[in-house]
N, CA, C and O atoms as a DFTB+ gen file, in Angstrom:
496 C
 N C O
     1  1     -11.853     -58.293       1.482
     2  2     -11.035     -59.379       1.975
     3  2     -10.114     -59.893       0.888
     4  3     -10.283     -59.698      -0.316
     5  1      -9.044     -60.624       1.485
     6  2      -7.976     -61.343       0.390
     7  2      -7.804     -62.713       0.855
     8  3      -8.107     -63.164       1.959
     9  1      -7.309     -63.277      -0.077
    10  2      -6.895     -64.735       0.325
    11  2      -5.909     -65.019       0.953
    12  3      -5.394     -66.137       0.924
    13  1      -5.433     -63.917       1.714
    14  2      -4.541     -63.514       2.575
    15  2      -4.765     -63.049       4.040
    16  3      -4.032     -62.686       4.960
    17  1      -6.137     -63.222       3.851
    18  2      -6.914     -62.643       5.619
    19  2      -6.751     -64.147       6.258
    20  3      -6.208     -64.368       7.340
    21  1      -7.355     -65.205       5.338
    22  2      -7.482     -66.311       6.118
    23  2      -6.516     -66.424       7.619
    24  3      -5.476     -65.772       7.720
    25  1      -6.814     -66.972       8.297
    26  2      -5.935     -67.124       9.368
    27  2      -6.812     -67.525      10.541
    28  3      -7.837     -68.171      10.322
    29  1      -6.470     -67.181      11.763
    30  2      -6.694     -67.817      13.375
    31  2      -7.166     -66.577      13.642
    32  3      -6.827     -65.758      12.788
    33  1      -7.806     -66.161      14.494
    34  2      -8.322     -64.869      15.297
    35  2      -8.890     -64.724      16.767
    36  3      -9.640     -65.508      17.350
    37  1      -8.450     -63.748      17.147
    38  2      -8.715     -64.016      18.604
    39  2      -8.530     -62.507      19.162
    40  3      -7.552     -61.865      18.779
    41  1      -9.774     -61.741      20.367
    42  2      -9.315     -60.616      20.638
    43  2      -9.349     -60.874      22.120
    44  3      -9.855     -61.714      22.864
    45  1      -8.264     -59.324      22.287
    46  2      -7.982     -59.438      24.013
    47  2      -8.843     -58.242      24.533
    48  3      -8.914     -57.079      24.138
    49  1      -9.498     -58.931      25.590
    50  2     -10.362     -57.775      25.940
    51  2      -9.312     -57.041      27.745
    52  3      -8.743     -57.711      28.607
    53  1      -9.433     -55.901      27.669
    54  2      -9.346     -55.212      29.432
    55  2     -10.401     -54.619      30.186
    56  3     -11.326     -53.947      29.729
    57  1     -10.156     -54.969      31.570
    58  2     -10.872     -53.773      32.552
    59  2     -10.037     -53.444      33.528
    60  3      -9.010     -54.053      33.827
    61  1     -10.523     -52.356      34.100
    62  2      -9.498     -51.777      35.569
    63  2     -10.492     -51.598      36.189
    64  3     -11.407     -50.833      35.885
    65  1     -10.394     -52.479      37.387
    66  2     -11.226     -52.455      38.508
    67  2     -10.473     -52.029      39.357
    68  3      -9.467     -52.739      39.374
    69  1     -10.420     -51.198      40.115
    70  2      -9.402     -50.281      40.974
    71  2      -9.325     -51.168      42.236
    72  3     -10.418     -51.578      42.629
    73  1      -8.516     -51.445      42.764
    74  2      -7.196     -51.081      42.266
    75  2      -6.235     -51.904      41.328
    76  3      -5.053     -51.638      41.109
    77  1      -7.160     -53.231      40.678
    78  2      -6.324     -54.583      39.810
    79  2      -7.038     -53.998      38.163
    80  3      -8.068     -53.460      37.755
    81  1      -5.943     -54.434      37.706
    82  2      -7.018     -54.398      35.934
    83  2      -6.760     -56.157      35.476
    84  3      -5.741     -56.829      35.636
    85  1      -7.699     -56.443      35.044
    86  2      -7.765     -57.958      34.329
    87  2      -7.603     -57.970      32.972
    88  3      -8.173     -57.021      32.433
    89  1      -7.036     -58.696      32.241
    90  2      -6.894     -58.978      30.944
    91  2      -6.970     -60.407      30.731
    92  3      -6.196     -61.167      31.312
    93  1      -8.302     -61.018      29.535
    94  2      -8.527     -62.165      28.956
    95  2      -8.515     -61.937      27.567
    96  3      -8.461     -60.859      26.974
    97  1      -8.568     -63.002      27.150
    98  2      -8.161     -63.456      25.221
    99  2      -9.073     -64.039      25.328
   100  3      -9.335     -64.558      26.413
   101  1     -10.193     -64.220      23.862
   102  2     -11.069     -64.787      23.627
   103  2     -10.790     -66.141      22.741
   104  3      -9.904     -66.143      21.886
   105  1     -11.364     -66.952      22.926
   106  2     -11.287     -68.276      22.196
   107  2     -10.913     -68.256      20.713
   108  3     -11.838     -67.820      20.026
   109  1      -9.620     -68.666      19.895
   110  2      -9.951     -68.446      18.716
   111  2     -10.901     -69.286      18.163
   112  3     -11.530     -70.302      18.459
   113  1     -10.665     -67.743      16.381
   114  2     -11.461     -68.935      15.374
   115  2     -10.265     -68.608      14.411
   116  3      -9.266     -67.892      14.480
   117  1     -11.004     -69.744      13.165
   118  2     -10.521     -69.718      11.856
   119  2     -11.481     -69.281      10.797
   120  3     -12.614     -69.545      10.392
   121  1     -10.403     -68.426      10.528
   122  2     -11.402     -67.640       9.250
   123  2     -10.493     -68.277       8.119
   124  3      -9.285     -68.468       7.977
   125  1     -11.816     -68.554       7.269
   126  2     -11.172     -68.951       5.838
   127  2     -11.905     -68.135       4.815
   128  3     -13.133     -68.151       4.731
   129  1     -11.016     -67.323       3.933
   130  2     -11.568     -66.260       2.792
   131  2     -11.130     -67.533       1.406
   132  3     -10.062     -68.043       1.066
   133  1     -12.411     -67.654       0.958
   134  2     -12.545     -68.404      -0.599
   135  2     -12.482     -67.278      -1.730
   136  3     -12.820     -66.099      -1.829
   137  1     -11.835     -68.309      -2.588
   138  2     -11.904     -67.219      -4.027
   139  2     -13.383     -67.577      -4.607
   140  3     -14.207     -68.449      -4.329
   141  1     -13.338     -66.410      -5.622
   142  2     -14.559     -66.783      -6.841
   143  2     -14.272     -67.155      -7.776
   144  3     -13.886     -66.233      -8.495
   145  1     -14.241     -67.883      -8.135
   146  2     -14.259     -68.427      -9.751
   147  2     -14.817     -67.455     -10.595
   148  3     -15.852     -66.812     -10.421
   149  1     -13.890     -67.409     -11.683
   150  2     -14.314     -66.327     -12.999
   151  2     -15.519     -67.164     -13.596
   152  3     -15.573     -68.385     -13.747
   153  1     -16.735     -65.938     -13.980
   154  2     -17.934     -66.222     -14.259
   155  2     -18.377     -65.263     -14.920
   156  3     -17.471     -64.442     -14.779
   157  1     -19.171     -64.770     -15.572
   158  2     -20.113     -64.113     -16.771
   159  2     -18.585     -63.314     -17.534
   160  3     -18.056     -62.268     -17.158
   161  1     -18.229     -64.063     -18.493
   162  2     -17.137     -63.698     -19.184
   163  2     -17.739     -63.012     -20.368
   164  3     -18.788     -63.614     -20.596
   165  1     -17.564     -61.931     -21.332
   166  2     -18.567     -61.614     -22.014
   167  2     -17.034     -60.603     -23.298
   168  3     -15.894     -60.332     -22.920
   169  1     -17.542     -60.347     -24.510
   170  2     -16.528     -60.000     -25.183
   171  2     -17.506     -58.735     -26.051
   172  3     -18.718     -58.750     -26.268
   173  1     -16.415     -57.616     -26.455
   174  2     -17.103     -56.341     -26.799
   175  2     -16.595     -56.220     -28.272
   176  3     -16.151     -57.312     -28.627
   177  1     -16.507     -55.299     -29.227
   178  2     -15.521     -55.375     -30.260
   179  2     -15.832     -53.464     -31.018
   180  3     -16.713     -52.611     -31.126
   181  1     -14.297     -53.744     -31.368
   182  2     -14.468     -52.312     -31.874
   183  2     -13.200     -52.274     -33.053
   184  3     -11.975     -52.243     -32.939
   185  1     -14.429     -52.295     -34.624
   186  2     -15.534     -51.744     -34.325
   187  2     -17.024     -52.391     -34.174
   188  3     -16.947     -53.598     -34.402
   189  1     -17.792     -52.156     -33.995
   190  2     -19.204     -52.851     -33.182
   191  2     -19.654     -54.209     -34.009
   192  3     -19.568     -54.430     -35.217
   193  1     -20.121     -54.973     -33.032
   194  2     -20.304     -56.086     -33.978
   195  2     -19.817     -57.100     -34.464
   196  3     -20.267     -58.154     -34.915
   197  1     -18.209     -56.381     -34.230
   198  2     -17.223     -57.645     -34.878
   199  2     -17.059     -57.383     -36.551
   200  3     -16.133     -57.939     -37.141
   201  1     -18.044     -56.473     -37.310
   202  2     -18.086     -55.858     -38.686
   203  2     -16.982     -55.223     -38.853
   204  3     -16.694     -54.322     -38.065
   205  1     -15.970     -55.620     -40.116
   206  2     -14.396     -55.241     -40.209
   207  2     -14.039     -55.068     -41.450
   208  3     -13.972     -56.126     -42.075
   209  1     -13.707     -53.839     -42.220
   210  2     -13.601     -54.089     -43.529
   211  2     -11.805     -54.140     -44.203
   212  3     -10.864     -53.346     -44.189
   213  1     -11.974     -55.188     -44.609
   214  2     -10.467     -56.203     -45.266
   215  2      -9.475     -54.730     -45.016
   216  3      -9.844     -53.593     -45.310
   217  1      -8.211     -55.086     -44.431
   218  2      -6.930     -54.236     -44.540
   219  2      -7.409     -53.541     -42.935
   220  3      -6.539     -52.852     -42.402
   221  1      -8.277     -53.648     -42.441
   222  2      -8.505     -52.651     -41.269
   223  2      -8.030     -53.348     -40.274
   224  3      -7.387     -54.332     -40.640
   225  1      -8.157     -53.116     -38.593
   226  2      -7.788     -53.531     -37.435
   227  2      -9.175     -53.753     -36.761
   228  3     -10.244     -53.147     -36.838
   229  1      -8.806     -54.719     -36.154
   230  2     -10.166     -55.128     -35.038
   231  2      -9.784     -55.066     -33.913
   232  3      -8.609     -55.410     -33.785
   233  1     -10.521     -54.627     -32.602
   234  2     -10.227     -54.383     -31.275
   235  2     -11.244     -55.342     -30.118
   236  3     -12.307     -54.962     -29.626
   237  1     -10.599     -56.573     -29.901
   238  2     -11.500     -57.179     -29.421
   239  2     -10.946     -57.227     -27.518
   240  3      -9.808     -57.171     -27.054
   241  1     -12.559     -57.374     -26.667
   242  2     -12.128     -57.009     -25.536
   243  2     -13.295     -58.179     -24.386
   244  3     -14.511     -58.360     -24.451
   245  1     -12.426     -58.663     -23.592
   246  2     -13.024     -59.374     -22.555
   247  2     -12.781     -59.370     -21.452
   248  3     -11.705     -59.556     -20.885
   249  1     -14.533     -58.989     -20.760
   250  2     -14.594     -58.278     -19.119
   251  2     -15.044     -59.455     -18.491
   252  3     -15.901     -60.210     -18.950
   253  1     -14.677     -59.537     -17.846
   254  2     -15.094     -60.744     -16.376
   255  2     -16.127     -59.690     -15.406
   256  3     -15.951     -58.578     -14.908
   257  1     -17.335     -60.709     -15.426
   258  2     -18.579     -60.045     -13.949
   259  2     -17.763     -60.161     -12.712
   260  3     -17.285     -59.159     -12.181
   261  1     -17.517     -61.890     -12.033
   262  2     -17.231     -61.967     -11.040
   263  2     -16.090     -63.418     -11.132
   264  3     -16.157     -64.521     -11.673
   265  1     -14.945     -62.614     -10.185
   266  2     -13.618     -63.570      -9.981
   267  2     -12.826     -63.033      -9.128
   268  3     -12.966     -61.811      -9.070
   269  1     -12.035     -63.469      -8.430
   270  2     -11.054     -63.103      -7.826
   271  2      -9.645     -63.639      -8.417
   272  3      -9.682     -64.743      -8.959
   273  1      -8.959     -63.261      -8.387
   274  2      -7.341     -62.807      -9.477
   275  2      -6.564     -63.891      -7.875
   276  3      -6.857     -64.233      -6.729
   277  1      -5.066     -64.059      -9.271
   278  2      -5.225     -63.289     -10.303
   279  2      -5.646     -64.149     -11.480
   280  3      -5.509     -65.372     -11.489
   281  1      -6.264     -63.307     -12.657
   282  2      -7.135     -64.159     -13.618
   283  2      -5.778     -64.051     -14.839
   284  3      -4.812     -63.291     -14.777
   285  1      -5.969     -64.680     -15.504
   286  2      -5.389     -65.407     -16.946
   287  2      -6.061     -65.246     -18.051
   288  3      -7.215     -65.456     -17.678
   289  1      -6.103     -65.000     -19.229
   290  2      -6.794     -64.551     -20.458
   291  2      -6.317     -65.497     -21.291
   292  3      -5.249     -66.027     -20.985
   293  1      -6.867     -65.824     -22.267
   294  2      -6.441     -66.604     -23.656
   295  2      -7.379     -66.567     -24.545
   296  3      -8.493     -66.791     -24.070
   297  1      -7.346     -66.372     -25.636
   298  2      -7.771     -66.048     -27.051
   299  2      -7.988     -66.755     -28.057
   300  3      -7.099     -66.977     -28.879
   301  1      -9.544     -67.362     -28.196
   302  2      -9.061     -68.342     -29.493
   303  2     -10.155     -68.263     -30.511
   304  3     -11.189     -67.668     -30.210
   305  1     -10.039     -68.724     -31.506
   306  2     -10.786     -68.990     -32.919
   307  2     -10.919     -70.250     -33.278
   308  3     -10.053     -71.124     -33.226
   309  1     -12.454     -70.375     -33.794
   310  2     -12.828     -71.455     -34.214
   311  2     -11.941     -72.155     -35.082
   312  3     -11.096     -71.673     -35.835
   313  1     -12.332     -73.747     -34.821
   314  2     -11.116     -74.282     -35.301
   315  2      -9.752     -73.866     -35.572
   316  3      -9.215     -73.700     -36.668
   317  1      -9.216     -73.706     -34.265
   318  2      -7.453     -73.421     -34.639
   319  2      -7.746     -73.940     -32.829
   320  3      -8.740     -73.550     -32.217
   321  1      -6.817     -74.742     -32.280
   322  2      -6.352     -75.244     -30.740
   323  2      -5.526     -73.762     -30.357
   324  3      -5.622     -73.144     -29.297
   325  1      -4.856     -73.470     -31.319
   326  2      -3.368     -72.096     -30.343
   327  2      -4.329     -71.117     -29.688
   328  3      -5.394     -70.543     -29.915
   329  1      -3.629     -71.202     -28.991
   330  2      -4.191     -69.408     -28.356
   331  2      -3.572     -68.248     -29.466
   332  3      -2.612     -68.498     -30.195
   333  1      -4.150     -67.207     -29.460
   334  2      -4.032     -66.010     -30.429
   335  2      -3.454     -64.990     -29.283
   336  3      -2.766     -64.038     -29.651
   337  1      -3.680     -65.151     -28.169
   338  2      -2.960     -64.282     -27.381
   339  2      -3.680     -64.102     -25.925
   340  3      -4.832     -64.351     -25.570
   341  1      -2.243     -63.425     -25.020
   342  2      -2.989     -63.233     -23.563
   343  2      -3.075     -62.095     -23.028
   344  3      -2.035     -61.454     -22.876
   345  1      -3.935     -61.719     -22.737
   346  2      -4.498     -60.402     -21.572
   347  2      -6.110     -60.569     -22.150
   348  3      -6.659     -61.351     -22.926
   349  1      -6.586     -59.309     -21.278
   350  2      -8.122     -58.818     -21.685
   351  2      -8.125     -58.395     -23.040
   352  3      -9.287     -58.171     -23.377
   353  1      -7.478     -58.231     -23.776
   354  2      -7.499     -57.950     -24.973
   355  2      -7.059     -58.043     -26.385
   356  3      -5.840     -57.895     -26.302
   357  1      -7.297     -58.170     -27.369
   358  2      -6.512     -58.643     -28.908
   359  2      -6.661     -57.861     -29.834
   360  3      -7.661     -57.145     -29.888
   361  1      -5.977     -57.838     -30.493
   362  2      -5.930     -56.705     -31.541
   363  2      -5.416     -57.575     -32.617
   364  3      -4.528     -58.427     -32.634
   365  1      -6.390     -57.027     -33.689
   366  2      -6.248     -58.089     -35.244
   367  2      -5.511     -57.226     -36.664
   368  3      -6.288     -56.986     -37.588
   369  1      -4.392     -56.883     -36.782
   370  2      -4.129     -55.922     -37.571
   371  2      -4.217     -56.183     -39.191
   372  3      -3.522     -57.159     -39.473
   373  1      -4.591     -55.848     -39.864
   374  2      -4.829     -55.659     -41.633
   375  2      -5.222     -57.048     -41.598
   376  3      -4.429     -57.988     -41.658
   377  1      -7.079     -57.187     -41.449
   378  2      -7.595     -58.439     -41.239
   379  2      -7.578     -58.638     -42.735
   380  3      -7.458     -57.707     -43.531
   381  1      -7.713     -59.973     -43.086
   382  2      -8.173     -60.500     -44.389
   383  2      -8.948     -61.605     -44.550
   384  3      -9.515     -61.888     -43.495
   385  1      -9.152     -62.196     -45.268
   386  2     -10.247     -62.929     -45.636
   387  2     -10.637     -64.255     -44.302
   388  3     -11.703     -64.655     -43.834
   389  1      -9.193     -64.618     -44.044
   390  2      -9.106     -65.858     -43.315
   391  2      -9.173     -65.521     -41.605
   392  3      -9.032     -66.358     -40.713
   393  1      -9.422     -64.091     -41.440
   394  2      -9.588     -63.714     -40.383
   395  2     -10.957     -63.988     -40.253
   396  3     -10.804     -64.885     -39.424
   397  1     -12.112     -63.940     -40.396
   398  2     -14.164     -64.111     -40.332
   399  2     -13.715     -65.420     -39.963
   400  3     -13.148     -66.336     -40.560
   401  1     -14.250     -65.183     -38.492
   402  2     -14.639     -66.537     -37.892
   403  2     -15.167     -66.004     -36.375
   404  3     -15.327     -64.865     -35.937
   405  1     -15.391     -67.520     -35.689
   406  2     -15.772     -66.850     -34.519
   407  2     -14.471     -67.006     -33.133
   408  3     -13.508     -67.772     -33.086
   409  1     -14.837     -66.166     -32.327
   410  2     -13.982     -66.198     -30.966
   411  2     -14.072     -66.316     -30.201
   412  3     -15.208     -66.027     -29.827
   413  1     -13.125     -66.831     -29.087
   414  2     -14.139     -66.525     -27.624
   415  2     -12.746     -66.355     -26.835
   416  3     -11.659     -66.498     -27.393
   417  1     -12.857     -66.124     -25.858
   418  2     -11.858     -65.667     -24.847
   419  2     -12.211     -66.868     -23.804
   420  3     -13.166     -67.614     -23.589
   421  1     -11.126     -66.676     -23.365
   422  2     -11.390     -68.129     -21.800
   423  2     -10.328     -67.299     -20.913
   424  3      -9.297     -66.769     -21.329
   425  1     -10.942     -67.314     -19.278
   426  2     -10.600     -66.586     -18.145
   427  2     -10.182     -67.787     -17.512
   428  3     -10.869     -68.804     -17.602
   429  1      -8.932     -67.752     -16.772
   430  2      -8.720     -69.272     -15.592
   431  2      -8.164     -68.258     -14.183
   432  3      -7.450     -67.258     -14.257
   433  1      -8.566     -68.687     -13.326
   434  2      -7.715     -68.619     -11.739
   435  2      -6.921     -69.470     -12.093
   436  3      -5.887     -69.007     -12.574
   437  1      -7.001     -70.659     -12.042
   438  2      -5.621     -71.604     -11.834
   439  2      -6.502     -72.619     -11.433
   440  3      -6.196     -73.771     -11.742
   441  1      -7.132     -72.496     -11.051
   442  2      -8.418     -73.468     -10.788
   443  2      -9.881     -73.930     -11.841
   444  3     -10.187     -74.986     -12.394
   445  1     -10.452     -72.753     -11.783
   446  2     -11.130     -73.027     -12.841
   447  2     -11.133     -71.984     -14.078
   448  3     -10.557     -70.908     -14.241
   449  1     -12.005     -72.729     -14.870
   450  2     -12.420     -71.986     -16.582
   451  2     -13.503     -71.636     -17.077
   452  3     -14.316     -72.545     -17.246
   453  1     -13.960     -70.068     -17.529
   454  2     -15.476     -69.646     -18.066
   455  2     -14.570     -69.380     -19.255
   456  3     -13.357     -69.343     -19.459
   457  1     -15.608     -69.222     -19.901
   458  2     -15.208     -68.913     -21.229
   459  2     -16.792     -68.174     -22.369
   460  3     -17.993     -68.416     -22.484
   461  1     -16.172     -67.590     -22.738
   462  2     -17.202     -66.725     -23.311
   463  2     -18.031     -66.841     -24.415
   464  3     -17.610     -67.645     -25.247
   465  1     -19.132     -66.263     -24.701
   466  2     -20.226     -66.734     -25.537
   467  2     -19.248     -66.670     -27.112
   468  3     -18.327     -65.859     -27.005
   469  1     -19.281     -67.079     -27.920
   470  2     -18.525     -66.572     -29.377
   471  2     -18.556     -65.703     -29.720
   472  3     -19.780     -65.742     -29.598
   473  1     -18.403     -64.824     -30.082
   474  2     -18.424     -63.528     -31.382
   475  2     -17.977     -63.711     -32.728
   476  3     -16.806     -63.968     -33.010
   477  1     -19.002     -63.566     -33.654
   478  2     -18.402     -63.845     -35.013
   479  2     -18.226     -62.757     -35.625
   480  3     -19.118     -61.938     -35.844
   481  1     -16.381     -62.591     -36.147
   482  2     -15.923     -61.365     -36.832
   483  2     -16.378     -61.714     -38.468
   484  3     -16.274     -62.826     -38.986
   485  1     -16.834     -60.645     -39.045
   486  2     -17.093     -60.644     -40.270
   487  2     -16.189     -59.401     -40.787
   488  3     -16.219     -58.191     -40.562
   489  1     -15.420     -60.192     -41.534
   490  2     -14.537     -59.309     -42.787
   491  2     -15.258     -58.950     -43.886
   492  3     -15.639     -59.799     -44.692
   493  1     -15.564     -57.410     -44.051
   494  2     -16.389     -56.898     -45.043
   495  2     -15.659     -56.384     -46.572
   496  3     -16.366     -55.926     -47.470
């Protein structure tokens, strides 16, 4: 289903009784299709662990269990308010010292917000 089924519904039924055929419509209804709210937001990293050694790249990634779209991504690190960036994914190029901290990703419909357990990157 989509949030686009919602609507009124109603079917027409026939018979042919020889020699008349009858045709009735059944009573409508209203169907209403709800979204899901984004929920078990969860973040992966590569390479594993969030373990990164200085000058390298980090590949960080966040999957949503259950939501219905469209969903929104944003990216952040402890203590800093900005977002670091949007989609399912971030990429940290020639990390350095001031990169080790922790992260979390936050998912929105437009409605609501999960947001994910932290991950702490360690620059090795």
């Amino acid at each position: 289903l989509q949030l686009s089924h919602s609507g009124r519904y109603s079917c027409r039924g026939w018979a042919k009784f020889w020699p008349t055929e009858k045709f009735w419509w059944s009573a409508p209804v209203t169907v209403t299709v709800h979204g899901v709210p984004p929920s078990g937001v969860s973040l992966s990293a590569q390479p594993p662990r969030g373990q990164v050694a200085l000058g390298d790249s980090l590949a960080l990634s966040c999957a949503v269990a259950a939501g219905t779209g469209p969903l929104s991504f944003s990216w952040h690190r402890e203590g800093s308010g900005a977002s670091l960036g949007t989609g399912p994914h971030l990429e940290l190029h020639d990390v350095g010292d001031n990169d080790s901290s922790q992260y979390r990703c936050r998912v929105s419909d437009g409605d609501s917000v999960a947001e994910s357990d932290p991950m702490n990157v360690t620059v090795l």
